[in-house]
C-alpha cells in the first residue's frame, strides 16, 4: 500500500506547546483542562502511560502560568481566563535520569539556573534553596509560584531492581521535595506527572491533600484523543487515507479504533481515548501500524517479567478492586497493576467497587506479547523476531508447511515450568496462538462447533488453519488428526472461498517441544 505524505503539520512526538502553536501545527484543544488544573486544586498528580501527552500538557501549563496569552488565542481557555497574570514557574523534567547522581545533578543545575534569574542564597542544600527561590519568585510577580515536575517517577522506575541505587534516588527526593510543603505559602499550583505511583515517598507523604487526577472522571480525557476529536481536528488526514486506500472514511475510523482506541482510566466507560502518539503518527504517515512499542517500551516491564511466570491471556479479564487500582503503589509482585499503569491493560468494566482489566487494542496486545513470548520461550528477542518474520513471510507466500516448520523450531526446548498435563497444554496453546497472532493472524480459541470444540482456528488472508493440539501421552498427532476428521471441523469453512488446512500437532512432555505436525488441505 502506497503511503501518502500529509500536507498539514501534525505534531508527531512534539512536547512543546509553544512550538506547536507558533509553528502552525494542528493542536487538539485541551486548554479547558489546563485552566481546571491551574485554578481548582493546589497539589495535583496525573498518572498516564508513556507517550500519552503528559509532557505536552505540562508545557501548556507552563505557558499559561507565564501569561503567554497570544499562544492561546482561539482556544477554549479564552472563555475561562480573563486576567492572564503571569507568575514564576519552576519546571523540572526527570525523564532520562537513571540514577541518584544524574537526578541530583539535574536538580542542582536547574536550581542554579533559577538562582541566576532570581538571585542566589546562602543556603547549600536543595530543599532550602528551592524554598528561597519560591519566596523570591512570589515576591517578583506579587503572586504565588507554580512548580511543574514532569515524569517524576522515571529514576524510581529505572532503579526499582537495584535497591542500593533506588535508595540513593529516594535520598535525593527526600532532600528536595519537602520544600514544596515548607514553601506552600508561596505556592499556587504544584503539578506532577508520572506513569506509576510511589506514594510512600516524601513527595506525597509530606504534602497535604494531593489530588490524584488520574482516576477522576472529570479528567478522563485530559490526555489522549477521543473519536469526536479525531473527526473534529483530523478530517483532512482521514479523507487522505480514505482516498489512498479507496475505502470509506468510516472504515478508516473503525480501523483506527481497533488499533489505537480502548483506553479508560475511570469507572465512566463512555469516556475513552485513543493513544495520541500512535494515532498522530498513523494520520501523518497515512499508514495504520505499530508505533507505540517502537517508540521505546518500559525496561522495567521486561525486568518484572524476568522475575515472574506471566501468561498474557490470564491478564485479559482480570478483576482488581478499586482500592488497589486507584491507590496502591507499584511493586515488583503486582504485575497487573503495573501493566495498567503503563498502558498495557486498561479498564474494561466496573461493578460495585471492582474493575475488570483487559487489553485496550490490537497495538498494545502485540507490544505486550512481543515481550511476554520471548520470555516464555527462553529466546533472545532478535531470534524470536526472526522466527516470527519467517513464519509471516511463509504465510504470505501461501506456504503453510514452511510456516509450521518455523513454528516447530520456535517452540523447541521451551522451558515449561508448570506441573501437570493440563497446565502444560494450556501454556503450549498460549504460545502457538499468540505466535500466530504476531504473524498477523486472526486467531479463535476453543471455537464452538455443533460437533465439538476446535482448539485453534487461525485466519490469514486467504488461508484458514484449523488446528487440534494433543500431548504425546494423550494420543499425539494421530488422535488430533482423527478428531478433526471425525468431527468434521473443516467442513464449517468449506463455503468460504479460501484455502482451508487441517493441522494436527502433538508435543512432548519430555522433549519440551513439538513432536509431529500433520498438514492436510481440506
Short mmCIF file of C-alpha atoms in Angstrom, two decimals:
data_model
loop_
_atom_site.label_atom_id
_atom_site.label_comp_id
_atom_site.label_asym_id
_atom_site.label_seq_id
_atom_site.Cartn_x
_atom_site.Cartn_y
_atom_site.Cartn_z
CA UNK A 1 0.00 0.00 0.00
CA UNK A 2 1.35 3.37 -1.01
CA UNK A 3 1.69 5.84 1.86
CA UNK A 4 0.54 9.41 1.45
CA UNK A 5 2.52 12.29 2.87
CA UNK A 6 0.36 14.56 4.94
CA UNK A 7 0.40 18.18 3.76
CA UNK A 8 -0.65 19.68 7.10
CA UNK A 9 1.72 19.95 10.05
CA UNK A 10 0.92 17.32 12.67
CA UNK A 11 2.79 17.45 15.99
CA UNK A 12 4.36 13.98 15.82
CA UNK A 13 6.13 13.41 19.13
CA UNK A 14 6.20 17.15 19.90
CA UNK A 15 6.14 18.13 23.58
CA UNK A 16 6.39 21.93 23.37
CA UNK A 17 3.06 23.80 23.32
CA UNK A 18 4.79 26.99 22.24
CA UNK A 19 6.49 25.33 19.25
CA UNK A 20 3.23 23.72 18.19
CA UNK A 21 1.31 27.00 18.31
CA UNK A 22 3.97 29.21 16.77
CA UNK A 23 4.79 26.61 14.12
CA UNK A 24 1.23 26.24 12.89
CA UNK A 25 0.86 22.61 13.87
CA UNK A 26 -2.55 21.02 14.45
CA UNK A 27 -3.38 21.20 18.15
CA UNK A 28 -6.14 19.21 19.85
CA UNK A 29 -7.53 21.73 22.32
CA UNK A 30 -7.13 20.56 25.93
CA UNK A 31 -6.82 24.05 27.42
CA UNK A 32 -10.06 23.80 29.40
CA UNK A 33 -8.33 21.06 31.43
CA UNK A 34 -5.28 23.29 31.81
CA UNK A 35 -7.41 26.00 33.39
CA UNK A 36 -9.05 23.49 35.78
CA UNK A 37 -5.69 22.10 36.92
CA UNK A 38 -4.24 25.57 37.41
CA UNK A 39 -7.15 27.03 39.34
CA UNK A 40 -9.06 24.37 41.23
CA UNK A 41 -6.52 22.46 43.37
CA UNK A 42 -3.09 23.30 44.78
CA UNK A 43 -1.35 19.91 44.68
CA UNK A 44 -2.02 17.71 41.65
CA UNK A 45 -0.66 14.41 40.35
CA UNK A 46 -1.61 12.94 36.97
CA UNK A 47 -0.63 9.40 36.03
CA UNK A 48 -0.83 8.24 32.43
CA UNK A 49 1.17 5.77 30.28
CA UNK A 50 4.22 6.90 28.34
CA UNK A 51 3.68 8.77 25.08
CA UNK A 52 0.24 9.92 26.21
CA UNK A 53 0.82 13.68 26.13
CA UNK A 54 1.84 14.34 29.74
CA UNK A 55 4.83 16.45 28.74
CA UNK A 56 2.79 18.50 26.27
CA UNK A 57 0.19 19.11 28.98
CA UNK A 58 2.94 20.22 31.36
CA UNK A 59 4.36 22.54 28.68
CA UNK A 60 0.90 24.03 28.11
CA UNK A 61 0.54 24.70 31.82
CA UNK A 62 3.94 26.39 31.83
CA UNK A 63 2.90 28.75 29.02
CA UNK A 64 -0.37 29.51 30.80
CA UNK A 65 1.34 30.37 34.10
CA UNK A 66 3.86 32.52 32.23
CA UNK A 67 0.94 34.53 30.89
CA UNK A 68 1.62 33.88 27.19
CA UNK A 69 -1.88 34.82 26.15
CA UNK A 70 -1.11 35.07 22.42
CA UNK A 71 -0.45 31.33 22.27
CA UNK A 72 -3.98 30.58 23.45
CA UNK A 73 -5.95 32.75 21.03
CA UNK A 74 -8.94 30.84 19.67
CA UNK A 75 -8.72 28.07 22.28
CA UNK A 76 -11.22 27.03 24.96
CA UNK A 77 -9.28 28.64 27.80
CA UNK A 78 -10.05 32.13 26.43
CA UNK A 79 -13.62 31.74 27.69
CA UNK A 80 -12.34 30.87 31.17
CA UNK A 81 -9.33 33.09 31.86
CA UNK A 82 -9.77 36.88 31.95
CA UNK A 83 -6.72 38.24 33.80
CA UNK A 84 -3.68 36.43 32.29
CA UNK A 85 -1.48 37.49 35.16
CA UNK A 86 1.94 35.76 34.94
CA UNK A 87 3.74 34.08 37.82
CA UNK A 88 7.13 32.47 38.36
CA UNK A 89 7.28 28.88 37.06
CA UNK A 90 9.76 26.25 38.23
CA UNK A 91 9.84 23.43 35.71
CA UNK A 92 11.69 20.12 36.24
CA UNK A 93 11.82 17.08 33.94
CA UNK A 94 13.09 13.80 35.41
CA UNK A 95 12.89 11.74 32.20
CA UNK A 96 16.21 10.17 31.29
CA UNK A 97 17.57 10.48 34.83
CA UNK A 98 18.58 6.90 35.54
CA UNK A 99 20.26 7.08 38.95
CA UNK A 100 20.68 9.24 42.01
CA UNK A 101 23.71 11.08 40.70
CA UNK A 102 22.02 12.07 37.43
CA UNK A 103 18.90 13.19 39.28
CA UNK A 104 20.82 15.28 41.79
CA UNK A 105 22.90 16.84 39.01
CA UNK A 106 19.72 17.77 37.12
CA UNK A 107 18.13 19.36 40.17
CA UNK A 108 21.27 21.29 41.13
CA UNK A 109 21.61 22.55 37.56
CA UNK A 110 18.01 23.72 37.40
CA UNK A 111 18.20 25.37 40.82
CA UNK A 112 21.37 27.17 39.74
CA UNK A 113 19.63 28.42 36.59
CA UNK A 114 16.75 29.81 38.61
CA UNK A 115 19.17 31.38 41.11
CA UNK A 116 20.90 33.15 38.23
CA UNK A 117 17.49 34.56 37.37
CA UNK A 118 16.18 35.40 40.84
CA UNK A 119 19.32 35.73 42.94
CA UNK A 120 21.48 33.33 44.91
CA UNK A 121 21.02 32.49 48.57
CA UNK A 122 23.37 31.48 51.37
CA UNK A 123 21.79 28.02 51.65
CA UNK A 124 23.63 24.93 50.41
CA UNK A 125 21.05 22.13 50.39
CA UNK A 126 18.45 21.70 47.64
CA UNK A 127 15.46 21.90 49.95
CA UNK A 128 16.28 25.31 51.44
CA UNK A 129 17.44 26.71 48.09
CA UNK A 130 14.12 25.81 46.44
CA UNK A 131 12.13 27.35 49.32
CA UNK A 132 14.14 30.54 48.97
CA UNK A 133 13.55 30.58 45.22
CA UNK A 134 9.81 30.13 45.74
CA UNK A 135 9.83 33.07 48.15
CA UNK A 136 11.74 35.29 45.70
CA UNK A 137 9.61 34.19 42.74
CA UNK A 138 6.41 35.05 44.62
CA UNK A 139 7.81 38.47 45.53
CA UNK A 140 8.94 39.21 41.97
CA UNK A 141 5.47 38.75 40.47
CA UNK A 142 3.45 39.53 43.59
CA UNK A 143 1.80 36.18 43.04
CA UNK A 144 2.37 32.62 44.28
CA UNK A 145 4.54 30.38 42.08
CA UNK A 146 3.86 27.25 40.04
CA UNK A 147 6.03 24.13 40.31
CA UNK A 148 5.83 21.60 37.47
CA UNK A 149 7.59 18.22 37.69
CA UNK A 150 7.31 16.05 34.58
CA UNK A 151 7.96 12.27 34.73
CA UNK A 152 8.72 12.46 38.45
CA UNK A 153 8.96 8.65 38.73
CA UNK A 154 11.44 7.95 35.92
CA UNK A 155 14.50 7.50 38.21
CA UNK A 156 12.47 5.35 40.61
CA UNK A 157 11.30 3.05 37.83
CA UNK A 158 14.78 2.69 36.39
CA UNK A 159 16.30 1.64 39.75
CA UNK A 160 13.46 -0.50 41.13
CA UNK A 161 15.51 -3.72 40.89
CA UNK A 162 18.69 -2.10 42.24
CA UNK A 163 18.00 -1.48 45.94
CA UNK A 164 21.20 0.42 46.61
CA UNK A 165 20.70 2.83 43.72
CA UNK A 166 16.96 3.05 44.41
CA UNK A 167 17.74 4.20 47.94
CA UNK A 168 20.11 6.85 46.57
CA UNK A 169 17.31 8.16 44.36
CA UNK A 170 14.95 8.23 47.34
CA UNK A 171 17.54 10.21 49.31
CA UNK A 172 17.61 12.86 46.58
CA UNK A 173 13.82 13.08 46.65
CA UNK A 174 13.93 13.44 50.43
CA UNK A 175 16.43 16.30 50.12
CA UNK A 176 14.30 18.18 47.59
CA UNK A 177 10.55 17.66 47.72
CA UNK A 178 9.85 18.63 51.35
CA UNK A 179 10.44 22.20 50.13
CA UNK A 180 7.01 22.04 48.50
CA UNK A 181 5.48 21.62 51.95
CA UNK A 182 7.75 24.17 53.66
CA UNK A 183 7.14 26.74 50.95
CA UNK A 184 3.42 26.11 50.42
CA UNK A 185 2.58 29.71 51.43
CA UNK A 186 4.35 30.80 48.24
CA UNK A 187 2.82 28.05 46.08
CA UNK A 188 -0.20 28.47 43.83
CA UNK A 189 -0.07 25.18 41.95
CA UNK A 190 2.02 22.01 42.03
CA UNK A 191 1.59 19.68 39.07
CA UNK A 192 3.40 16.35 38.82
CA UNK A 193 3.17 13.74 36.07
CA UNK A 194 4.31 10.15 36.01
CA UNK A 195 3.46 6.65 34.95
CA UNK A 196 3.46 4.89 38.30
CA UNK A 197 2.77 5.79 41.90
CA UNK A 198 5.30 5.72 44.73
CA UNK A 199 3.05 7.31 47.33
CA UNK A 200 5.23 6.41 50.31
CA UNK A 201 7.89 8.86 49.20
CA UNK A 202 8.25 12.19 50.96
CA UNK A 203 6.93 13.84 47.82
CA UNK A 204 3.42 12.61 48.69
CA UNK A 205 3.57 11.91 52.41
CA UNK A 206 4.62 15.46 53.31
CA UNK A 207 2.07 17.24 51.10
CA UNK A 208 -1.48 17.99 52.15
CA UNK A 209 -4.44 16.97 50.02
CA UNK A 210 -2.74 15.72 46.88
CA UNK A 211 -5.35 15.35 44.14
CA UNK A 212 -4.73 12.11 42.23
CA UNK A 213 -6.32 13.23 38.98
CA UNK A 214 -5.58 10.03 37.08
CA UNK A 215 -8.76 8.24 38.18
CA UNK A 216 -11.08 11.26 38.33
CA UNK A 217 -13.90 11.15 35.72
CA UNK A 218 -13.54 14.93 35.18
CA UNK A 219 -10.02 14.32 33.83
CA UNK A 220 -10.70 11.08 31.91
CA UNK A 221 -9.85 12.65 28.54
CA UNK A 222 -7.20 15.18 29.65
CA UNK A 223 -4.56 13.13 27.80
CA UNK A 224 -5.30 11.05 24.74
CA UNK A 225 -7.68 11.83 21.88
CA UNK A 226 -11.37 10.96 21.64
CA UNK A 227 -13.14 9.79 18.47
CA UNK A 228 -15.04 13.08 18.41
CA UNK A 229 -11.74 14.98 18.49
CA UNK A 230 -10.37 12.88 15.62
CA UNK A 231 -13.35 13.83 13.47
CA UNK A 232 -13.13 17.50 14.52
CA UNK A 233 -9.38 18.05 14.09
CA UNK A 234 -8.15 15.45 11.59
CA UNK A 235 -10.77 15.12 8.85
CA UNK A 236 -8.30 16.06 6.06
CA UNK A 237 -5.99 13.22 7.12
CA UNK A 238 -8.93 10.77 7.34
CA UNK A 239 -10.02 11.76 3.85
CA UNK A 240 -6.47 11.36 2.51
CA UNK A 241 -6.26 7.79 3.83
CA UNK A 242 -9.77 7.10 2.55
CA UNK A 243 -8.80 8.27 -0.95
CA UNK A 244 -5.42 6.49 -0.99
CA UNK A 245 -6.90 3.14 0.04
CA UNK A 246 -10.24 3.57 -1.72
CA UNK A 247 -12.27 2.89 1.42
CA UNK A 248 -14.88 4.95 3.25
CA UNK A 249 -13.86 7.43 5.97
CA UNK A 250 -15.99 5.44 8.40
CA UNK A 251 -13.90 2.34 7.62
CA UNK A 252 -10.72 4.31 8.33
CA UNK A 253 -12.17 5.38 11.67
CA UNK A 254 -13.07 1.78 12.50
CA UNK A 255 -9.51 0.62 11.76
CA UNK A 256 -8.04 3.40 13.87
CA UNK A 257 -10.39 2.46 16.68
CA UNK A 258 -9.38 -1.22 16.65
CA UNK A 259 -5.70 -0.33 16.60
CA UNK A 260 -5.37 2.65 18.94
CA UNK A 261 -8.60 3.18 20.95
CA UNK A 262 -9.90 1.46 24.06
CA UNK A 263 -8.17 3.31 26.93
CA UNK A 264 -10.29 4.00 30.01
CA UNK A 265 -8.85 5.45 33.19
CA UNK A 266 -12.04 5.90 35.24
CA UNK A 267 -15.21 3.97 36.07
CA UNK A 268 -17.13 6.02 33.49
CA UNK A 269 -16.54 3.86 30.43
CA UNK A 270 -18.12 6.27 27.97
CA UNK A 271 -15.03 8.46 28.40
CA UNK A 272 -12.44 6.56 26.37
CA UNK A 273 -9.42 7.81 24.44
CA UNK A 274 -7.02 6.77 21.69
CA UNK A 275 -3.26 6.59 22.15
CA UNK A 276 -2.27 10.06 20.86
CA UNK A 277 1.29 9.19 19.83
CA UNK A 278 0.28 6.27 17.64
CA UNK A 279 -2.80 7.98 16.26
CA UNK A 280 -0.96 11.13 15.15
CA UNK A 281 1.83 9.03 13.61
CA UNK A 282 -0.70 6.99 11.66
CA UNK A 283 -2.56 10.06 10.42
CA UNK A 284 0.66 11.84 9.48
CA UNK A 285 2.08 8.88 7.54
CA UNK A 286 -1.24 7.60 6.23
CA UNK A 287 -0.36 4.13 7.48
CA UNK A 288 -2.04 2.24 10.33
CA UNK A 289 0.80 0.36 12.00
CA UNK A 290 2.50 -0.24 15.35
CA UNK A 291 4.12 2.96 16.60
CA UNK A 292 3.83 2.88 20.40
CA UNK A 293 6.09 -0.12 21.04
CA UNK A 294 8.78 1.06 18.62
CA UNK A 295 8.96 4.40 20.46
CA UNK A 296 10.69 2.69 23.38
CA UNK A 297 9.00 0.27 25.76
CA UNK A 298 9.27 0.10 29.50
CA UNK A 299 12.54 -1.52 30.53
CA UNK A 300 11.02 -2.11 33.95
CA UNK A 301 8.35 -4.35 32.42
CA UNK A 302 10.96 -6.62 30.88
CA UNK A 303 12.75 -6.86 34.21
CA UNK A 304 9.49 -7.67 36.00
CA UNK A 305 8.61 -10.41 33.54
CA UNK A 306 12.02 -11.99 34.04
CA UNK A 307 11.11 -12.49 37.70
CA UNK A 308 7.63 -13.97 37.10
CA UNK A 309 5.77 -16.55 35.06
CA UNK A 310 3.15 -14.48 33.21
CA UNK A 311 0.58 -15.92 30.82
CA UNK A 312 -0.64 -12.86 28.94
CA UNK A 313 -4.07 -14.35 28.29
CA UNK A 314 -4.74 -14.59 32.03
CA UNK A 315 -4.43 -10.80 32.25
CA UNK A 316 -7.32 -10.18 29.85
CA UNK A 317 -10.41 -10.09 32.05
CA UNK A 318 -8.58 -9.87 35.38
CA UNK A 319 -10.56 -8.43 38.31
CA UNK A 320 -8.98 -5.79 40.56
CA UNK A 321 -10.62 -3.93 43.44
CA UNK A 322 -10.91 -0.17 43.22
CA UNK A 323 -8.73 0.50 46.26
CA UNK A 324 -5.79 -1.34 44.71
CA UNK A 325 -6.17 0.10 41.23
CA UNK A 326 -6.67 3.71 42.31
CA UNK A 327 -4.40 3.98 45.34
CA UNK A 328 -1.79 1.20 45.50
CA UNK A 329 1.89 1.81 44.82
CA UNK A 330 3.69 -0.01 42.03
CA UNK A 331 5.65 -3.02 43.25
CA UNK A 332 7.50 -5.94 41.72
CA UNK A 333 4.87 -8.53 42.67
CA UNK A 334 1.71 -6.91 41.30
CA UNK A 335 2.26 -7.26 37.55
CA UNK A 336 -1.37 -6.47 36.55
CA UNK A 337 -1.31 -3.16 38.41
CA UNK A 338 1.95 -2.19 36.73
CA UNK A 339 0.57 -3.20 33.33
CA UNK A 340 -2.45 -0.99 33.94
CA UNK A 341 -0.37 2.00 34.97
CA UNK A 342 1.95 1.61 31.99
CA UNK A 343 -0.88 1.24 29.45
CA UNK A 344 -0.69 -2.46 28.59
CA UNK A 345 -4.02 -3.05 30.34
CA UNK A 346 -6.98 -0.74 30.74
CA UNK A 347 -10.38 -0.64 32.42
CA UNK A 348 -12.97 -2.70 30.55
CA UNK A 349 -15.77 -2.74 33.14
CA UNK A 350 -16.66 -1.51 36.61
CA UNK A 351 -19.12 -3.14 39.01
CA UNK A 352 -19.64 -2.21 42.65
CA UNK A 353 -16.03 -1.49 43.60
CA UNK A 354 -14.39 -3.96 41.22
CA UNK A 355 -12.65 -3.17 37.95
CA UNK A 356 -12.25 -5.62 35.07
CA UNK A 357 -9.00 -5.10 33.17
CA UNK A 358 -8.13 -6.08 29.61
CA UNK A 359 -6.07 -5.20 26.56
CA UNK A 360 -7.09 -1.80 25.16
CA UNK A 361 -6.43 -2.56 21.49
CA UNK A 362 -4.50 -4.59 18.90
CA UNK A 363 -1.38 -2.43 19.03
CA UNK A 364 -0.92 -2.88 22.77
CA UNK A 365 -1.62 -6.60 22.70
CA UNK A 366 1.06 -7.04 20.05
CA UNK A 367 3.51 -4.93 22.05
CA UNK A 368 2.92 -6.96 25.22
CA UNK A 369 3.22 -10.37 23.60
CA UNK A 370 6.44 -9.33 21.85
CA UNK A 371 7.81 -9.06 25.39
CA UNK A 372 5.97 -11.98 27.02
CA UNK A 373 6.60 -14.66 24.38
CA UNK A 374 10.42 -14.45 24.18
CA UNK A 375 10.46 -14.79 27.98
CA UNK A 376 8.08 -17.76 27.86
CA UNK A 377 10.17 -19.43 25.14
CA UNK A 378 13.53 -18.50 26.72
CA UNK A 379 14.56 -16.99 23.38
CA UNK A 380 16.53 -13.85 22.61
CA UNK A 381 14.32 -11.09 21.25
CA UNK A 382 16.22 -10.98 17.96
CA UNK A 383 15.92 -14.75 17.42
CA UNK A 384 12.22 -14.61 18.28
CA UNK A 385 11.54 -11.73 15.89
CA UNK A 386 13.41 -13.55 13.15
CA UNK A 387 11.31 -16.70 13.61
CA UNK A 388 8.07 -14.73 13.60
CA UNK A 389 9.23 -12.89 10.49
CA UNK A 390 9.94 -16.16 8.67
CA UNK A 391 6.54 -17.54 9.66
CA UNK A 392 4.81 -14.39 8.42
CA UNK A 393 6.66 -14.48 5.10
CA UNK A 394 5.77 -18.14 4.58
CA UNK A 395 2.10 -17.43 5.22
CA UNK A 396 2.18 -14.50 2.79
CA UNK A 397 3.56 -16.90 0.17
CA UNK A 398 0.85 -19.44 0.98
CA UNK A 399 3.46 -21.94 2.24
CA UNK A 400 1.73 -23.35 5.31
CA UNK A 401 4.23 -26.21 5.62
CA UNK A 402 7.16 -23.77 5.90
CA UNK A 403 5.25 -21.65 8.41
CA UNK A 404 4.67 -24.73 10.61
CA UNK A 405 8.33 -25.76 10.27
CA UNK A 406 9.34 -22.38 11.65
CA UNK A 407 6.75 -22.68 14.42
CA UNK A 408 8.22 -26.05 15.41
CA UNK A 409 11.70 -24.56 15.54
CA UNK A 410 10.46 -21.58 17.57
CA UNK A 411 8.84 -23.79 20.21
CA UNK A 412 11.76 -26.20 20.55
CA UNK A 413 13.32 -26.54 24.01
CA UNK A 414 10.71 -24.35 25.65
CA UNK A 415 11.21 -24.30 29.45
CA UNK A 416 7.81 -25.41 30.75
CA UNK A 417 7.89 -24.77 34.49
CA UNK A 418 4.30 -25.85 35.15
CA UNK A 419 3.30 -29.16 36.64
CA UNK A 420 0.51 -31.28 35.20
CA UNK A 421 -0.58 -32.06 31.64
CA UNK A 422 -3.49 -29.62 31.64
CA UNK A 423 -1.31 -26.64 32.58
CA UNK A 424 1.29 -27.73 30.03
CA UNK A 425 -1.30 -27.97 27.27
CA UNK A 426 -2.73 -24.54 28.14
CA UNK A 427 0.72 -22.95 28.05
CA UNK A 428 1.59 -24.63 24.76
CA UNK A 429 -1.66 -23.42 23.19
CA UNK A 430 -0.99 -19.91 24.53
CA UNK A 431 2.41 -19.82 22.82
CA UNK A 432 1.14 -21.12 19.46
CA UNK A 433 -1.94 -18.88 19.47
CA UNK A 434 -0.01 -15.69 20.15
CA UNK A 435 2.88 -16.54 17.85
CA UNK A 436 0.28 -16.80 15.07
CA UNK A 437 -1.30 -13.56 16.30
CA UNK A 438 2.05 -11.77 15.98
CA UNK A 439 2.33 -13.13 12.44
CA UNK A 440 -0.82 -11.20 11.61
CA UNK A 441 -3.36 -13.99 12.01
CA UNK A 442 -6.81 -13.54 13.49
CA UNK A 443 -6.95 -16.42 15.94
CA UNK A 444 -10.03 -18.01 17.50
CA UNK A 445 -9.50 -20.22 20.54
CA UNK A 446 -11.78 -23.11 21.56
CA UNK A 447 -14.09 -22.40 18.64
CA UNK A 448 -17.51 -23.93 19.35
CA UNK A 449 -18.99 -26.18 16.65
CA UNK A 450 -22.09 -28.35 16.57
CA UNK A 451 -19.81 -31.39 16.63
CA UNK A 452 -17.26 -30.19 19.16
CA UNK A 453 -14.74 -27.56 20.12
CA UNK A 454 -11.74 -26.70 17.92
CA UNK A 455 -8.55 -25.82 19.80
CA UNK A 456 -7.45 -23.02 17.41
CA UNK A 457 -8.60 -21.52 14.13
CA UNK A 458 -6.15 -19.10 12.52
CA UNK A 459 -7.18 -16.82 9.64
CA UNK A 460 -4.54 -15.22 7.40
CA UNK A 461 -5.67 -13.53 4.19
CA UNK A 462 -6.98 -16.41 2.01
CA UNK A 463 -5.80 -19.12 4.43
CA UNK A 464 -7.75 -20.80 7.24
CA UNK A 465 -5.84 -23.16 9.55
CA UNK A 466 -7.98 -25.48 11.69
CA UNK A 467 -5.71 -26.74 14.46
CA UNK A 468 -6.03 -29.50 17.06
CA UNK A 469 -3.33 -29.98 19.71
CA UNK A 470 -2.55 -33.15 21.68
CA UNK A 471 0.07 -34.22 24.18
CA UNK A 472 2.04 -37.26 23.05
CA UNK A 473 0.72 -39.17 26.08
CA UNK A 474 -2.86 -38.37 25.03
CA UNK A 475 -2.85 -39.93 21.58
CA UNK A 476 -0.48 -37.48 19.93
CA UNK A 477 -0.78 -36.36 16.33
CA UNK A 478 -2.86 -39.35 15.18
CA UNK A 479 -5.54 -38.67 17.80
CA UNK A 480 -5.58 -34.98 16.80
CA UNK A 481 -5.98 -35.90 13.09
CA UNK A 482 -8.76 -38.33 13.91
CA UNK A 483 -10.64 -35.78 15.98
CA UNK A 484 -10.53 -33.20 13.15
CA UNK A 485 -11.83 -35.81 10.70
CA UNK A 486 -14.48 -37.43 12.91
CA UNK A 487 -15.97 -34.12 13.99
CA UNK A 488 -15.74 -32.58 10.52
CA UNK A 489 -14.08 -29.42 11.83
CA UNK A 490 -13.02 -28.15 8.40
CA UNK A 491 -16.50 -28.51 6.87
CA UNK A 492 -17.63 -25.35 8.67
CA UNK A 493 -15.33 -23.35 6.38
CA UNK A 494 -15.97 -25.17 3.11
CA UNK A 495 -18.29 -22.43 1.84
CA UNK A 496 -15.60 -19.76 2.18
CA UNK A 497 -13.52 -19.06 -0.90
CA UNK A 498 -10.26 -19.72 0.93
CA UNK A 499 -7.63 -22.43 1.32
CA UNK A 500 -8.55 -24.48 4.38
CA UNK A 501 -5.97 -26.66 6.15
CA UNK A 502 -6.43 -29.29 8.84
CA UNK A 503 -3.38 -29.12 11.11
CA UNK A 504 -2.77 -31.70 13.84
CA UNK A 505 0.04 -31.01 16.29
CA UNK A 506 1.49 -33.18 19.05
CA UNK A 507 4.01 -32.08 21.61
CA UNK A 508 6.12 -33.81 24.19
CA UNK A 509 6.07 -33.62 27.96
CA UNK A 510 9.71 -34.74 27.98
CA UNK A 511 11.39 -33.05 24.99
CA UNK A 512 9.64 -29.75 25.66
CA UNK A 513 8.64 -29.13 22.07
CA UNK A 514 6.53 -30.14 19.08
CA UNK A 515 7.00 -33.80 18.13
CA UNK A 516 4.85 -34.02 14.98
CA UNK A 517 2.83 -31.77 12.70
CA UNK A 518 0.36 -33.11 10.15
CA UNK A 519 -0.96 -30.74 7.47
CA UNK A 520 -3.78 -31.71 5.12
CA UNK A 521 -5.56 -29.39 2.72
CA UNK A 522 -9.31 -29.78 3.05
#
